[in-house]
């Protein structure tokens, strides 16, 4: 099928919840994508931070192929080897003692919300309220849009789930003042991705950890977008030297295959006992085999080092562009999650970049978000920035 045929068939048959660009991708390799008409693109979006290893990474492809020939699915009434291996890999590389597997970031955050409420009911005298932050994004289920402090995701879906209140992101004093007797947990992203690549002040997570310890609260970290190496460490919170109570993962964990995970410690995990939660496809053998390959590849190919080096290279070049183009208000981010805040809507620039063969994204209306693969080379970084500079120059 051609681009046009794919687009027409999609628009005729699927619910129109996505504001799509008129391109149908059919193949990827490394940092490159090709559409149905054969045009190539450099990918600085990676399927919204999913393809951290780039497209069709041979280790991930091999793991999926090998597992698909053995076992596609087995109910959680039984055990399966890939889920066991991924559970060991995640706990050995993190703060966690226990893992719950599911299929997406929203499901991982749902599990974290349920865990916090169950813990509050059993261990904290009935506490249930969770504090989150303005500009956050935690998913699109009713519970997770209730946790998401952005009205545009909530509009038309009221009444929302009760038990959430919102405070400014990065403001520990406001968070402390918001704590009430019924508060059981704080849920934050180490860096807000969907909210505009917002990086909190230094020490924010450490001070939240201290606040939670002082008030007897759980600290829940949503690392769905920034986990799995995106910021230059395997987990974003490692750079703050803290031990959270819960971390949620998804996106890049499966190397392109849908998977989610909630990580926690033994004391808290035991409150979700048999029958308290579940997921039909959680711990799927193929997804877990891919997850094991992702973790092994990040270590074997020293991708965290590359993330930090290429991220610094991009930041330096973007800062130079900001000095030349008044439309750029700020460049921010960490590792290979970078935001370019503009003085105007960013979507037209995304379309212009796509026409020139560069895939980028706009979030929060005016922030160009860059999420290239952790495997990006220096030459590819320079190539992408050259295209972006052409787009900025044409828009000036």
Steps between C-alpha positions, in 0.01 A plus 500: 500500500613856430501784751174624357332159514607439859383845607163465328436156647597620848287813487203299372506230768667625821371727774644845439680562829841574345607818321720314254752631249445368143778239506477121538821338624564143389862430592770614741868433561703668770415869500335482155141453388350447154147575394284295265616704201868437574599836651751481787493698824732555795308415816538743793173385659537119521129429526477727807804366684415136427779406260791594726720248319392628162295299254542126443794462737640152425508390866134589552392353167683176576343474846150554359553254217640232728225537757222512238603153386469366855203659678285802413287513814429317822258609771629643827335201664835342403865612488709582192877530458535840325294672772715335765819615326376858457387516861848397613666747259289793619535434870874440474547831317274714718383583853210257467426162655182431303359568153146497361479462122229651282472643148539879507597803702139575588461147637824531696377823656159343571684225687699760696180687591330181616808396695515837677132490591518140620808588706319799645199287588705229667804679639410869534159506664293545185705767322423513129585840350785538249664836426616562142630806314376754249618416150527131578393214274435151636279332236156505343288269714249663733729451799811628323335807344372572850863491612605709199480870584422623149143605425528421129527128577210511747249706302177314431585202722371635831429401769857395555623257761521671837807492719748711302619856558749702299791727597759690294778286355841555661358671811572290809357762738166492318505121513566503874216744560262283296549188714191413707403219735353302209809534277677171437739571212667748264512413129741693274706467184873566548473706179161590356498381140150566369481815711782660301830334600490677834808435716452568874751694714805313625421300811126480433472123522729484803284752682185313403658183639570681827144632510356154444720354772395774743127470425482123454411524130589283201708655221378378160712587195356484150799411281290376210665749263831580670596152621711237323798723432329803349666750739846337501443263793286188488243667727469877513479511881847345531646844430341626822636215712163405648305181558137538391221277625352435156620558143291446189648406162371430149585644156869412449495192724381276216712646219183560297281223642221612738588444865468680831641436845456624854804459725479516878647374826401192697327676789263684267458224240351256748188715535400389148438138585345224288203625298548868587614594149583339167545532124419236238798583280728625779829313491443386141791275394582695183489840668712378791755336270531833320540678836786273601671572167455875552667496842784280375556726200510823701778349711690316226511795260569765767199697383479707818842645419388573145179659625691741720758584233256552212257678729773748596585546134138576413459738795807697396385530138144587602627771732684644202182494295316675782751786484437536127121462493294730725199269467678255737426598859680217677675167447462248783517131576741229605672227301293434189171655607529861387247780468522816290248754623383735226319832500237353268311173433743222407280272291569683168875453558446128564321473165777693326765275651309191391495626141880533521539148639528561875249356751454720807209583729323795656352483850340761729417698182834684476770249596688303235586168666800296385516132598761340271621143559774436754695346212514832309842575350671838498457518122127429529466760775665762278285398204181542697604835642586626153146423386355661812708812439365523144147477637564772758663727244205460263254579779686812621 
